[in-house]
Amino acid sequence: MQKILFNGNWVDAQANGSFQAENPATTELLPEHYPISSWGDIDRALAAADTAFEHLLEMPRERIAAFLEDYAERIEARSAEICQLANQETALPVEPRLASVELPRTTNQLRQAAAACRDQGWSLPTIDRQINVRSYHSAIGPIAVLGPNNFPLAYNGICGGDFASAIAAGNPVIAKAHPLHPGTSRLLAEEVLAALRHADLPAATVQMLYAIDYSDGERMIRDHRLAGVGFTGSRQAGLKIKAAADWAGKPVYLEMSSINPVFILPAALQERGDDICEELKTSCLMAAGQFCTSPGLIGIVESDLAERFVSQLKEKFNAAPVGTLLAKSGQLGLAAAIDKLQSLGAEVVCGGTSGGGNGYSYANTLMQVSGDQFLDQPDDLQTEAFGNATLVVRLDSAEQGVDVARLLEGNLTGSIYSSNVGADDAAYAPLAKVLRQKVGRLLNDKMPTGVAVAAAMNHGGPFPATGHPGFTAVGFPGSLRRFSMLQCFDNVREERLPEILRDPNPTGIVRMIDNQWTTESV
């Protein structure tokens, strides 16, 4: 039985049971056994994290930043082994996906988080000299990070974006590995422990459990020693986590569900329909559609060109290889979603059957409904089919597209393809006005699957895409503020203030002083 990472050491779990990972391409169990931790493991991890937080508050930002950078280097040094095991546990290809895309993104995130930690501008220090009131964002306390199944590196609870943001803000992390890739998480945890020791950070700055029962997880989230939660995963699990966090009145940042609507306006279809069709096929089927930004709803105005477009897309879906899904549960979930959409009147254009690829798989599936059908049953026809499936809504006019957009739930992204020469501008304006309020990121003439790790990026959106529309899970320094509290100091003596709020400020950070943004030089 594998050990858990607790307070700077690998220790035996107080286990309720065990599980094994599975290779989804072969459906064979992998040999290692991993513990399902009892409340005893969670309790001692919370206690250790609580103590670690008291020490982290006194740690120089430079030391935390150096830890994140050292961790990134250690991941890179072990990249071949990490990517190989991730491939076995998820069937995601080593090249280019894991080794050339996801692992570099992971280490880039850690380094960007380190830079934000060192700079401290993310904390938005603000001084009002006139009344001697000062405030800034500071660490909030131990954070539980629960990563998803579809990104074993870039969103992993032990090294991904939420982890990097929480640590850079000065918080200890209790990571829960995802049961679909526990071995990958173990290799990463070995390197995080080495980096912790090298940086001489508190031993419980990072701890990791492999799996916990739901009732114990709910109890952990409600526990007063846990300050907040970062979660990426299914809507069903996310809503349960949100309910537990709301009961305890603590912040929870969720990325849950999104169908990422793509609207293709008539003149764009006429100008470059073939190119858009190829882009759409690639975006829908990349990694078997197992991206939170995969297009799940396509709005297109009915015409002969629209009929040709759907026929072309059908041919491309049929010709493309069928990818491997991450698990049997993914295959069953996709099948259930497609069955539900069919029961609501969606016509299967192609696909609609399980199998067709290696291991757990489902045929590349294209469905369609009319605009009227969607408007009659908008809630149910927004059922997320997570995987290589998408629904075309055939609109009777661009105006009906606006009506469809008004009834959309919150999404991570929304895309509009329009004419390059302005022929769609009259239709674009009302559609964009409505769609803008439904999504975190609005795209023009671009598919939504790429998410750049950049300061201006918003990987978030209105509920139920996330639990709060005001924050992003990707992009530094903004993502750090999720795991912080706004601390105000009223008439506090200079020597008692955090250094960043003392006057004059020796750090050269941009801040608000007497209602004006000012940059003070070193």
PDB file of N, CA, C and O in Angstrom, residues 307-373:
ATOM      1  N   GLU A 307     -26.568  23.422 -44.296  1.00  0.00           N
ATOM      2  CA  GLU A 307     -26.757  21.993 -44.551  1.00  0.00           C
ATOM      3  C   GLU A 307     -25.445  21.360 -45.013  1.00  0.00           C
ATOM      4  O   GLU A 307     -25.066  20.270 -44.559  1.00  0.00           O
ATOM      5  N   ARG A 308     -24.748  22.056 -45.895  1.00  0.00           N
ATOM      6  CA  ARG A 308     -23.459  21.552 -46.371  1.00  0.00           C
ATOM      7  C   ARG A 308     -22.447  21.493 -45.232  1.00  0.00           C
ATOM      8  O   ARG A 308     -21.668  20.543 -45.122  1.00  0.00           O
ATOM      9  N   PHE A 309     -22.459  22.494 -44.389  1.00  0.00           N
ATOM     10  CA  PHE A 309     -21.522  22.549 -43.257  1.00  0.00           C
ATOM     11  C   PHE A 309     -21.728  21.348 -42.328  1.00  0.00           C
ATOM     12  O   PHE A 309     -20.763  20.684 -41.923  1.00  0.00           O
ATOM     13  N   VAL A 310     -22.976  21.063 -41.975  1.00  0.00           N
ATOM     14  CA  VAL A 310     -23.265  19.940 -41.093  1.00  0.00           C
ATOM     15  C   VAL A 310     -22.868  18.622 -41.752  1.00  0.00           C
ATOM     16  O   VAL A 310     -22.325  17.716 -41.095  1.00  0.00           O
ATOM     17  N   SER A 311     -23.102  18.493 -43.055  1.00  0.00           N
ATOM     18  CA  SER A 311     -22.702  17.268 -43.768  1.00  0.00           C
ATOM     19  C   SER A 311     -21.183  17.102 -43.763  1.00  0.00           C
ATOM     20  O   SER A 311     -20.661  15.996 -43.577  1.00  0.00           O
ATOM     21  N   GLN A 312     -20.466  18.215 -43.996  1.00  0.00           N
ATOM     22  CA  GLN A 312     -19.009  18.156 -43.942  1.00  0.00           C
ATOM     23  C   GLN A 312     -18.521  17.770 -42.550  1.00  0.00           C
ATOM     24  O   GLN A 312     -17.583  16.971 -42.405  1.00  0.00           O
ATOM     25  N   LEU A 313     -19.141  18.356 -41.529  1.00  0.00           N
ATOM     26  CA  LEU A 313     -18.730  18.062 -40.158  1.00  0.00           C
ATOM     27  C   LEU A 313     -18.980  16.592 -39.832  1.00  0.00           C
ATOM     28  O   LEU A 313     -18.162  15.936 -39.171  1.00  0.00           O
ATOM     29  N   LYS A 314     -20.092  16.072 -40.313  1.00  0.00           N
ATOM     30  CA  LYS A 314     -20.386  14.647 -40.137  1.00  0.00           C
ATOM     31  C   LYS A 314     -19.282  13.792 -40.762  1.00  0.00           C
ATOM     32  O   LYS A 314     -18.794  12.831 -40.142  1.00  0.00           O
ATOM     33  N   GLU A 315     -18.886  14.134 -41.977  1.00  0.00           N
ATOM     34  CA  GLU A 315     -17.829  13.370 -42.646  1.00  0.00           C
ATOM     35  C   GLU A 315     -16.524  13.426 -41.863  1.00  0.00           C
ATOM     36  O   GLU A 315     -15.821  12.411 -41.724  1.00  0.00           O
ATOM     37  N   LYS A 316     -16.203  14.586 -41.344  1.00  0.00           N
ATOM     38  CA  LYS A 316     -14.960  14.742 -40.584  1.00  0.00           C
ATOM     39  C   LYS A 316     -15.013  13.963 -39.275  1.00  0.00           C
ATOM     40  O   LYS A 316     -14.029  13.352 -38.858  1.00  0.00           O
ATOM     41  N   PHE A 317     -16.163  13.984 -38.609  1.00  0.00           N
ATOM     42  CA  PHE A 317     -16.322  13.219 -37.368  1.00  0.00           C
ATOM     43  C   PHE A 317     -16.176  11.719 -37.657  1.00  0.00           C
ATOM     44  O   PHE A 317     -15.532  10.990 -36.900  1.00  0.00           O
ATOM     45  N   ASN A 318     -16.790  11.267 -38.726  1.00  0.00           N
ATOM     46  CA  ASN A 318     -16.723   9.841 -39.072  1.00  0.00           C
ATOM     47  C   ASN A 318     -15.310   9.414 -39.455  1.00  0.00           C
ATOM     48  O   ASN A 318     -14.886   8.284 -39.168  1.00  0.00           O
ATOM     49  N   ALA A 319     -14.582  10.310 -40.113  1.00  0.00           N
ATOM     50  CA  ALA A 319     -13.238   9.963 -40.592  1.00  0.00           C
ATOM     51  C   ALA A 319     -12.184  10.052 -39.494  1.00  0.00           C
ATOM     52  O   ALA A 319     -11.141   9.397 -39.583  1.00  0.00           O
ATOM     53  N   ALA A 320     -12.444  10.839 -38.472  1.00  0.00           N
ATOM     54  CA  ALA A 320     -11.440  11.045 -37.419  1.00  0.00           C
ATOM     55  C   ALA A 320     -11.339   9.812 -36.530  1.00  0.00           C
ATOM     56  O   ALA A 320     -12.336   9.126 -36.269  1.00  0.00           O
ATOM     57  N   PRO A 321     -10.136   9.515 -36.015  1.00  0.00           N
ATOM     58  CA  PRO A 321     -10.010   8.399 -35.074  1.00  0.00           C
ATOM     59  C   PRO A 321     -10.790   8.669 -33.800  1.00  0.00           C
ATOM     60  O   PRO A 321     -10.968   9.823 -33.393  1.00  0.00           O
ATOM     61  N   VAL A 322     -11.277   7.616 -33.186  1.00  0.00           N
ATOM     62  CA  VAL A 322     -12.021   7.723 -31.935  1.00  0.00           C
ATOM     63  C   VAL A 322     -11.018   7.667 -30.780  1.00  0.00           C
ATOM     64  O   VAL A 322     -10.261   6.707 -30.655  1.00  0.00           O
ATOM     65  N   GLY A 323     -11.005   8.688 -29.977  1.00  0.00           N
ATOM     66  CA  GLY A 323     -10.054   8.761 -28.874  1.00  0.00           C
ATOM     67  C   GLY A 323     -10.475   7.915 -27.686  1.00  0.00           C
ATOM     68  O   GLY A 323     -11.626   7.487 -27.568  1.00  0.00           O
ATOM     69  N   THR A 324      -9.507   7.684 -26.804  1.00  0.00           N
ATOM     70  CA  THR A 324      -9.768   6.938 -25.569  1.00  0.00           C
ATOM     71  C   THR A 324     -10.243   7.900 -24.486  1.00  0.00           C
ATOM     72  O   THR A 324      -9.645   8.959 -24.276  1.00  0.00           O
ATOM     73  N   LEU A 325     -11.316   7.532 -23.817  1.00  0.00           N
ATOM     74  CA  LEU A 325     -11.822   8.317 -22.701  1.00  0.00           C
ATOM     75  C   LEU A 325     -11.026   7.983 -21.441  1.00  0.00           C
ATOM     76  O   LEU A 325     -10.358   6.948 -21.346  1.00  0.00           O
ATOM     77  N   LEU A 326     -11.111   8.848 -20.449  1.00  0.00           N
ATOM     78  CA  LEU A 326     -10.244   8.745 -19.279  1.00  0.00           C
ATOM     79  C   LEU A 326     -10.584   7.576 -18.370  1.00  0.00           C
ATOM     80  O   LEU A 326      -9.743   7.121 -17.603  1.00  0.00           O
ATOM     81  N   ALA A 327     -11.821   7.102 -18.445  1.00  0.00           N
ATOM     82  CA  ALA A 327     -12.235   6.034 -17.530  1.00  0.00           C
ATOM     83  C   ALA A 327     -13.556   5.450 -18.010  1.00  0.00           C
ATOM     84  O   ALA A 327     -14.256   6.044 -18.845  1.00  0.00           O
ATOM     85  N   LYS A 328     -13.907   4.317 -17.451  1.00  0.00           N
ATOM     86  CA  LYS A 328     -15.202   3.713 -17.745  1.00  0.00           C
ATOM     87  C   LYS A 328     -16.336   4.644 -17.345  1.00  0.00           C
ATOM     88  O   LYS A 328     -17.353   4.750 -18.036  1.00  0.00           O
ATOM     89  N   SER A 329     -16.144   5.344 -16.220  1.00  0.00           N
ATOM     90  CA  SER A 329     -17.176   6.287 -15.772  1.00  0.00           C
ATOM     91  C   SER A 329     -17.390   7.386 -16.800  1.00  0.00           C
ATOM     92  O   SER A 329     -18.509   7.881 -16.985  1.00  0.00           O
ATOM     93  N   GLY A 330     -16.307   7.792 -17.493  1.00  0.00           N
ATOM     94  CA  GLY A 330     -16.452   8.791 -18.547  1.00  0.00           C
ATOM     95  C   GLY A 330     -17.252   8.273 -19.718  1.00  0.00           C
ATOM     96  O   GLY A 330     -18.078   8.991 -20.298  1.00  0.00           O
ATOM     97  N   GLN A 331     -17.036   7.034 -20.085  1.00  0.00           N
ATOM     98  CA  GLN A 331     -17.799   6.424 -21.175  1.00  0.00           C
ATOM     99  C   GLN A 331     -19.273   6.325 -20.807  1.00  0.00           C
ATOM    100  O   GLN A 331     -20.160   6.658 -21.603  1.00  0.00           O
ATOM    101  N   LEU A 332     -19.542   5.876 -19.594  1.00  0.00           N
ATOM    102  CA  LEU A 332     -20.933   5.741 -19.150  1.00  0.00           C
ATOM    103  C   LEU A 332     -21.609   7.101 -19.038  1.00  0.00           C
ATOM    104  O   LEU A 332     -22.786   7.256 -19.401  1.00  0.00           O
ATOM    105  N   GLY A 333     -20.881   8.099 -18.536  1.00  0.00           N
ATOM    106  CA  GLY A 333     -21.450   9.432 -18.395  1.00  0.00           C
ATOM    107  C   GLY A 333     -21.763  10.061 -19.733  1.00  0.00           C
ATOM    108  O   GLY A 333     -22.813  10.707 -19.913  1.00  0.00           O
ATOM    109  N   LEU A 334     -20.866   9.885 -20.706  1.00  0.00           N
ATOM    110  CA  LEU A 334     -21.105  10.421 -22.044  1.00  0.00           C
ATOM    111  C   LEU A 334     -22.306   9.736 -22.685  1.00  0.00           C
ATOM    112  O   LEU A 334     -23.175  10.399 -23.280  1.00  0.00           O
ATOM    113  N   ALA A 335     -22.389   8.425 -22.551  1.00  0.00           N
ATOM    114  CA  ALA A 335     -23.525   7.690 -23.119  1.00  0.00           C
ATOM    115  C   ALA A 335     -24.839   8.152 -22.502  1.00  0.00           C
ATOM    116  O   ALA A 335     -25.846   8.336 -23.202  1.00  0.00           O
ATOM    117  N   ALA A 336     -24.840   8.368 -21.189  1.00  0.00           N
ATOM    118  CA  ALA A 336     -26.061   8.805 -20.503  1.00  0.00           C
ATOM    119  C   ALA A 336     -26.491  10.191 -20.976  1.00  0.00           C
ATOM    120  O   ALA A 336     -27.686  10.457 -21.175  1.00  0.00           O
ATOM    121  N   ALA A 337     -25.515  11.095 -21.157  1.00  0.00           N
ATOM    122  CA  ALA A 337     -25.848  12.446 -21.609  1.00  0.00           C
ATOM    123  C   ALA A 337     -26.424  12.424 -23.022  1.00  0.00           C
ATOM    124  O   ALA A 337     -27.409  13.117 -23.325  1.00  0.00           O
ATOM    125  N   ILE A 338     -25.827  11.620 -23.900  1.00  0.00           N
ATOM    126  CA  ILE A 338     -26.327  11.533 -25.276  1.00  0.00           C
ATOM    127  C   ILE A 338     -27.710  10.898 -25.313  1.00  0.00           C
ATOM    128  O   ILE A 338     -28.599  11.336 -26.064  1.00  0.00           O
ATOM    129  N   ASP A 339     -27.928   9.869 -24.499  1.00  0.00           N
ATOM    130  CA  ASP A 339     -29.269   9.264 -24.411  1.00  0.00           C
ATOM    131  C   ASP A 339     -30.302  10.291 -23.959  1.00  0.00           C
ATOM    132  O   ASP A 339     -31.425  10.338 -24.483  1.00  0.00           O
ATOM    133  N   LYS A 340     -29.914  11.121 -22.993  1.00  0.00           N
ATOM    134  CA  LYS A 340     -30.853  12.141 -22.508  1.00  0.00           C
ATOM    135  C   LYS A 340     -31.170  13.147 -23.612  1.00  0.00           C
ATOM    136  O   LYS A 340     -32.351  13.502 -23.821  1.00  0.00           O
ATOM    137  N   LEU A 341     -30.156  13.605 -24.317  1.00  0.00           N
ATOM    138  CA  LEU A 341     -30.391  14.560 -25.397  1.00  0.00           C
ATOM    139  C   LEU A 341     -31.271  13.955 -26.492  1.00  0.00           C
ATOM    140  O   LEU A 341     -32.157  14.628 -27.039  1.00  0.00           O
ATOM    141  N   GLN A 342     -31.056  12.678 -26.793  1.00  0.00           N
ATOM    142  CA  GLN A 342     -31.915  12.010 -27.775  1.00  0.00           C
ATOM    143  C   GLN A 342     -33.362  11.935 -27.293  1.00  0.00           C
ATOM    144  O   GLN A 342     -34.305  12.131 -28.076  1.00  0.00           O
ATOM    145  N   SER A 343     -33.540  11.662 -26.020  1.00  0.00           N
ATOM    146  CA  SER A 343     -34.898  11.561 -25.474  1.00  0.00           C
ATOM    147  C   SER A 343     -35.638  12.890 -25.545  1.00  0.00           C
ATOM    148  O   SER A 343     -36.869  12.933 -25.531  1.00  0.00           O
ATOM    149  N   LEU A 344     -34.874  13.984 -25.643  1.00  0.00           N
ATOM    150  CA  LEU A 344     -35.459  15.319 -25.735  1.00  0.00           C
ATOM    151  C   LEU A 344     -35.696  15.734 -27.179  1.00  0.00           C
ATOM    152  O   LEU A 344     -36.159  16.845 -27.442  1.00  0.00           O
ATOM    153  N   GLY A 345     -35.351  14.862 -28.117  1.00  0.00           N
ATOM    154  CA  GLY A 345     -35.617  15.142 -29.519  1.00  0.00           C
ATOM    155  C   GLY A 345     -34.395  15.433 -30.358  1.00  0.00           C
ATOM    156  O   GLY A 345     -34.526  15.704 -31.568  1.00  0.00           O
ATOM    157  N   ALA A 346     -33.202  15.373 -29.772  1.00  0.00           N
ATOM    158  CA  ALA A 346     -31.994  15.602 -30.564  1.00  0.00           C
ATOM    159  C   ALA A 346     -31.792  14.452 -31.551  1.00  0.00           C
ATOM    160  O   ALA A 346     -31.871  13.282 -31.174  1.00  0.00           O
ATOM    161  N   GLU A 347     -31.525  14.789 -32.791  1.00  0.00           N
ATOM    162  CA  GLU A 347     -31.261  13.786 -33.828  1.00  0.00           C
ATOM    163  C   GLU A 347     -29.768  13.492 -33.871  1.00  0.00           C
ATOM    164  O   GLU A 347     -28.948  14.419 -33.919  1.00  0.00           O
ATOM    165  N   VAL A 348     -29.418  12.215 -33.841  1.00  0.00           N
ATOM    166  CA  VAL A 348     -28.014  11.823 -33.971  1.00  0.00           C
ATOM    167  C   VAL A 348     -27.641  11.847 -35.450  1.00  0.00           C
ATOM    168  O   VAL A 348     -28.186  11.086 -36.250  1.00  0.00           O
ATOM    169  N   VAL A 349     -26.725  12.721 -35.823  1.00  0.00           N
ATOM    170  CA  VAL A 349     -26.259  12.843 -37.205  1.00  0.00           C
ATOM    171  C   VAL A 349     -25.215  11.782 -37.491  1.00  0.00           C
ATOM    172  O   VAL A 349     -25.166  11.203 -38.588  1.00  0.00           O
ATOM    173  N   CYS A 350     -24.353  11.530 -36.511  1.00  0.00           N
ATOM    174  CA  CYS A 350     -23.378  10.440 -36.621  1.00  0.00           C
ATOM    175  C   CYS A 350     -22.954  10.039 -35.215  1.00  0.00           C
ATOM    176  O   CYS A 350     -23.111  10.796 -34.263  1.00  0.00           O
ATOM    177  N   GLY A 351     -22.427   8.820 -35.111  1.00  0.00           N
ATOM    178  CA  GLY A 351     -22.004   8.322 -33.804  1.00  0.00           C
ATOM    179  C   GLY A 351     -23.175   7.798 -33.003  1.00  0.00           C
ATOM    180  O   GLY A 351     -24.073   7.131 -33.526  1.00  0.00           O
ATOM    181  N   GLY A 352     -23.145   8.068 -31.699  1.00  0.00           N
ATOM    182  CA  GLY A 352     -24.245   7.653 -30.836  1.00  0.00           C
ATOM    183  C   GLY A 352     -24.116   6.257 -30.284  1.00  0.00           C
ATOM    184  O   GLY A 352     -25.089   5.731 -29.718  1.00  0.00           O
ATOM    185  N   THR A 353     -22.935   5.647 -30.403  1.00  0.00           N
ATOM    186  CA  THR A 353     -22.748   4.295 -29.881  1.00  0.00           C
ATOM    187  C   THR A 353     -21.436   4.202 -29.109  1.00  0.00           C
ATOM    188  O   THR A 353     -20.451   4.877 -29.441  1.00  0.00           O
ATOM    189  N   SER A 354     -21.406   3.350 -28.108  1.00  0.00           N
ATOM    190  CA  SER A 354     -20.188   3.141 -27.330  1.00  0.00           C
ATOM    191  C   SER A 354     -19.169   2.362 -28.145  1.00  0.00           C
ATOM    192  O   SER A 354     -19.507   1.588 -29.038  1.00  0.00           O
ATOM    193  N   GLY A 355     -17.889   2.571 -27.812  1.00  0.00           N
ATOM    194  CA  GLY A 355     -16.813   1.843 -28.466  1.00  0.00           C
ATOM    195  C   GLY A 355     -16.282   2.558 -29.684  1.00  0.00           C
ATOM    196  O   GLY A 355     -16.573   3.729 -29.939  1.00  0.00           O
ATOM    197  N   GLY A 356     -15.456   1.849 -30.424  1.00  0.00           N
ATOM    198  CA  GLY A 356     -14.876   2.392 -31.643  1.00  0.00           C
ATOM    199  C   GLY A 356     -13.433   2.822 -31.510  1.00  0.00           C
ATOM    200  O   GLY A 356     -12.775   3.103 -32.510  1.00  0.00           O
ATOM    201  N   GLY A 357     -12.935   2.875 -30.281  1.00  0.00           N
ATOM    202  CA  GLY A 357     -11.542   3.241 -30.052  1.00  0.00           C
ATOM    203  C   GLY A 357     -10.876   2.239 -29.140  1.00  0.00           C
ATOM    204  O   GLY A 357     -11.444   1.188 -28.823  1.00  0.00           O
ATOM    205  N   ASN A 358      -9.672   2.567 -28.686  1.00  0.00           N
ATOM    206  CA  ASN A 358      -8.965   1.692 -27.761  1.00  0.00           C
ATOM    207  C   ASN A 358      -9.529   1.846 -26.354  1.00  0.00           C
ATOM    208  O   ASN A 358      -9.656   2.954 -25.844  1.00  0.00           O
ATOM    209  N   GLY A 359      -9.846   0.730 -25.723  1.00  0.00           N
ATOM    210  CA  GLY A 359     -10.320   0.774 -24.346  1.00  0.00           C
ATOM    211  C   GLY A 359     -11.642   1.494 -24.217  1.00  0.00           C
ATOM    212  O   GLY A 359     -12.563   1.323 -25.023  1.00  0.00           O
ATOM    213  N   TYR A 360     -11.735   2.322 -23.181  1.00  0.00           N
ATOM    214  CA  TYR A 360     -12.972   3.059 -22.934  1.00  0.00           C
ATOM    215  C   TYR A 360     -13.122   4.142 -23.992  1.00  0.00           C
ATOM    216  O   TYR A 360     -12.275   5.039 -24.115  1.00  0.00           O
ATOM    217  N   SER A 361     -14.197   4.072 -24.754  1.00  0.00           N
ATOM    218  CA  SER A 361     -14.356   5.006 -25.866  1.00  0.00           C
ATOM    219  C   SER A 361     -15.815   5.115 -26.259  1.00  0.00           C
ATOM    220  O   SER A 361     -16.664   4.295 -25.869  1.00  0.00           O
ATOM    221  N   TYR A 362     -16.104   6.134 -27.052  1.00  0.00           N
ATOM    222  CA  TYR A 362     -17.450   6.376 -27.568  1.00  0.00           C
ATOM    223  C   TYR A 362     -17.289   7.003 -28.944  1.00  0.00           C
ATOM    224  O   TYR A 362     -16.434   7.867 -29.153  1.00  0.00           O
ATOM    225  N   ALA A 363     -18.103   6.586 -29.892  1.00  0.00           N
ATOM    226  CA  ALA A 363     -17.989   7.085 -31.265  1.00  0.00           C
ATOM    227  C   ALA A 363     -18.106   8.606 -31.300  1.00  0.00           C
ATOM    228  O   ALA A 363     -18.884   9.208 -30.549  1.00  0.00           O
ATOM    229  N   ASN A 364     -17.330   9.234 -32.173  1.00  0.00           N
ATOM    230  CA  ASN A 364     -17.440  10.680 -32.374  1.00  0.00           C
ATOM    231  C   ASN A 364     -18.887  11.003 -32.763  1.00  0.00           C
ATOM    232  O   ASN A 364     -19.393  10.494 -33.760  1.00  0.00           O
ATOM    233  N   THR A 365     -19.523  11.838 -31.969  1.00  0.00           N
ATOM    234  CA  THR A 365     -20.981  11.997 -32.073  1.00  0.00           C
ATOM    235  C   THR A 365     -21.371  13.441 -32.360  1.00  0.00           C
ATOM    236  O   THR A 365     -20.954  14.368 -31.668  1.00  0.00           O
ATOM    237  N   LEU A 366     -22.168  13.589 -33.394  1.00  0.00           N
ATOM    238  CA  LEU A 366     -22.736  14.879 -33.772  1.00  0.00           C
ATOM    239  C   LEU A 366     -24.247  14.764 -33.712  1.00  0.00           C
ATOM    240  O   LEU A 366     -24.829  13.818 -34.246  1.00  0.00           O
ATOM    241  N   MET A 367     -24.886  15.717 -33.012  1.00  0.00           N
ATOM    242  CA  MET A 367     -26.344  15.739 -32.890  1.00  0.00           C
ATOM    243  C   MET A 367     -26.859  17.093 -33.370  1.00  0.00           C
ATOM    244  O   MET A 367     -26.097  18.051 -33.475  1.00  0.00           O
ATOM    245  N   GLN A 368     -28.163  17.164 -33.607  1.00  0.00           N
ATOM    246  CA  GLN A 368     -28.731  18.441 -33.999  1.00  0.00           C
ATOM    247  C   GLN A 368     -30.170  18.571 -33.514  1.00  0.00           C
ATOM    248  O   GLN A 368     -30.889  17.578 -33.370  1.00  0.00           O
ATOM    249  N   VAL A 369     -30.552  19.835 -33.261  1.00  0.00           N
ATOM    250  CA  VAL A 369     -31.939  20.203 -32.954  1.00  0.00           C
ATOM    251  C   VAL A 369     -32.224  21.512 -33.684  1.00  0.00           C
ATOM    252  O   VAL A 369     -31.304  22.233 -34.079  1.00  0.00           O
ATOM    253  N   SER A 370     -33.488  21.815 -33.833  1.00  0.00           N
ATOM    254  CA  SER A 370     -33.855  23.114 -34.396  1.00  0.00           C
ATOM    255  C   SER A 370     -33.777  24.179 -33.302  1.00  0.00           C
ATOM    256  O   SER A 370     -33.769  23.872 -32.100  1.00  0.00           O
ATOM    257  N   GLY A 371     -33.756  25.426 -33.738  1.00  0.00           N
ATOM    258  CA  GLY A 371     -33.793  26.511 -32.768  1.00  0.00           C
ATOM    259  C   GLY A 371     -35.052  26.484 -31.928  1.00  0.00           C
ATOM    260  O   GLY A 371     -35.022  26.738 -30.719  1.00  0.00           O
ATOM    261  N   ASP A 372     -36.178  26.157 -32.550  1.00  0.00           N
ATOM    262  CA  ASP A 372     -37.442  26.087 -31.809  1.00  0.00           C
ATOM    263  C   ASP A 372     -37.392  24.990 -30.746  1.00  0.00           C
ATOM    264  O   ASP A 372     -37.899  25.178 -29.630  1.00  0.00           O
ATOM    265  N   GLN A 373     -36.812  23.847 -31.104  1.00  0.00           N
ATOM    266  CA  GLN A 373     -36.692  22.775 -30.120  1.00  0.00           C
ATOM    267  C   GLN A 373     -35.869  23.237 -28.918  1.00  0.00           C
ATOM    268  O   GLN A 373     -36.227  22.965 -27.770  1.00  0.00           O
TER     269      GLN A 373
END
